[in-house]
Amino acid sequence: MAKETSGFIPAGIQLSKTSDVPLYMQLYTQFKDMIARGQLQPGDRVPSSRNLAAELGVSRIIVNQCFEHLIMEGYFAGKTGVGTFIAAVLPEQLLQVSTATAPAPPTEPAPASAFTSNRIADKPFQIGLPSLDRFPYHTWNKVAGNILKTFKHFHLGYEDTLGYDSLRKAIAAYLRLARGVRCDPSQVVVVTGSQQGLHLVLQLLLEPGDHVWMEDPGYYGIKLALRHARMNICPIPVQSDGLDIDYALQHYPTARMAYVTPTHQFPLGCRLSAEKRQRLLNWAAENNSWILEDDYDSEYRYEGRPTPCLQSADQHGRVIYTGTFSKVMFPGLRLAYLVLPSAELVQKCSRIKEGIDRQSPALEQFIMCGFMEQGHFIRHIHKMRLLYAERQQILITLLEQHLHAYLEVDHIPAGMHVVCRLKQPTDIALLKKALKARQLQVSFVSTFTLEHPQPPALLLGFPAFSAYKLKTATAQLLTCFEQATG
């Protein structure tokens, strides 16, 4: 029976608002330590998040973040209508902790699955990679197994070119809830990866030679798609609050489309301001132009509420919304989606897509649909959001401790990479040579620029790499800078 300790606040909790470690992570660490020491026992009732937040003088959101992290890892157990308790069966790694000795130095864990390739494991800092070491393989395989058990002959034929109907319904429901997208399933088109989606949109809406605004620096995938479609690329500089609308209107006022990443600009990470969002929408409506909104990693904002998507404010049907499962699931899934503003565009898109690949792979769609309908997708996103916030903070702390003489880190609590600006003259060619020798997959902002140079900066990915890997890779990065700066 649970102990009647609902009003009990564990003694010894101390939070520092000046620490680099987020408050919820400080609280998380202290709860784990109290369980390891036996101060909190299996079955003990945990104080309510409201009471604990009031006692500690912090936001309830911070306490909830901590609780959710501990529940996900199996240290806490929630009982609907009753409360939260220390789990009856604790994770084995916690029970093995000895409080009599200092913790041993971290060792690199064995790969969770053969799915984690050597290419990923051996090249830290690669951007755009989700965590494969924490992917829920068992759950995914279970869903896939159930799909295969019920597979019938009619599943082996042709599916709708626009995508599996139930998956389109699941995507529409998710986007309405999580991103505020105004859509129904009939507007959703399932595509074979985000790159196919970009090519489809260009064929659907534009003619060769049309002018298209592109963020500079910006996503290389759209640059390739625009060049392949023989469009005129209009590089628009990016400011601290997003696309420079004044520059765009002055130089290319009659462009037919604007490609933007308004929620988390790639690669700099800034958000398009509310004022610029409205000006962009007004421009599209007044000029009968289009906006292609790429919402590629909106799930990963670690502080505050997510910024609503641009499409949610579109009153004239000028925004094409696109997203992908590559960042939230795994790149090899090759499933993404478009949300089109009219039935006419959906029908035209269907005809174009049918001429390209007829349909996206059916089996992957069935499994993804089951994963979403059973609630695993939302839980996975939530778990990864907590994990990535932790890994981002670990990387930032390591960089500021060991490379503060060389790098200035942009503190943007979102996304899947950090932007690090160079603080002193560096031989970039020598730095790249040193990085390659140590198999560090570091990206440079200059790689993504067209006409408007940015101050020298690096992009360092973190979601796919453990704390141990980030620590060792940071040490190697320091060596590279020491060689490149003499």
PDB file of C-alpha atoms in Angstrom, residues 158-162 189-193 196-197 200 334-335 349-361 365:
ATOM      1  CA  TYR A 158      -2.314  -0.437 -55.759  1.00  0.00           C
ATOM      2  CA  GLU A 159      -3.196   2.044 -53.032  1.00  0.00           C
ATOM      3  CA  ASP A 160      -4.426   5.585 -53.479  1.00  0.00           C
ATOM      4  CA  THR A 161      -1.757   7.749 -55.096  1.00  0.00           C
ATOM      5  CA  LEU A 162      -2.426  10.411 -52.446  1.00  0.00           C
ATOM      6  CA  VAL A 189      -0.824  14.046 -49.631  1.00  0.00           C
ATOM      7  CA  VAL A 190       1.629  11.367 -48.496  1.00  0.00           C
ATOM      8  CA  VAL A 191       4.930  11.592 -50.392  1.00  0.00           C
ATOM      9  CA  THR A 192       8.085   9.483 -50.554  1.00  0.00           C
ATOM     10  CA  GLY A 193      10.351  11.773 -48.562  1.00  0.00           C
ATOM     11  CA  GLN A 196       9.808  14.425 -53.528  1.00  0.00           C
ATOM     12  CA  GLY A 197       7.334  16.752 -51.837  1.00  0.00           C
ATOM     13  CA  LEU A 200       5.885  17.976 -56.568  1.00  0.00           C
ATOM     14  CA  ARG A 334      11.090   7.860 -46.446  1.00  0.00           C
ATOM     15  CA  LEU A 335       7.640   9.212 -45.669  1.00  0.00           C
ATOM     16  CA  CYS A 349      -1.061  16.823 -57.486  1.00  0.00           C
ATOM     17  CA  SER A 350      -2.488  13.313 -57.700  1.00  0.00           C
ATOM     18  CA  ARG A 351      -2.080  13.276 -61.481  1.00  0.00           C
ATOM     19  CA  ILE A 352       1.525  14.513 -61.251  1.00  0.00           C
ATOM     20  CA  LYS A 353       2.477  12.070 -58.511  1.00  0.00           C
ATOM     21  CA  GLU A 354       0.933   9.161 -60.374  1.00  0.00           C
ATOM     22  CA  GLY A 355       3.299   9.902 -63.239  1.00  0.00           C
ATOM     23  CA  ILE A 356       6.324   9.906 -60.910  1.00  0.00           C
ATOM     24  CA  ASP A 357       5.992   6.872 -58.624  1.00  0.00           C
ATOM     25  CA  ARG A 358       2.288   5.872 -58.671  1.00  0.00           C
ATOM     26  CA  GLN A 359       2.228   5.643 -54.857  1.00  0.00           C
ATOM     27  CA  SER A 360       4.468   5.696 -51.818  1.00  0.00           C
ATOM     28  CA  PRO A 361       5.324   2.250 -50.333  1.00  0.00           C
ATOM     29  CA  GLN A 365       2.294   3.596 -44.554  1.00  0.00           C
TER      30      GLN A 365
END
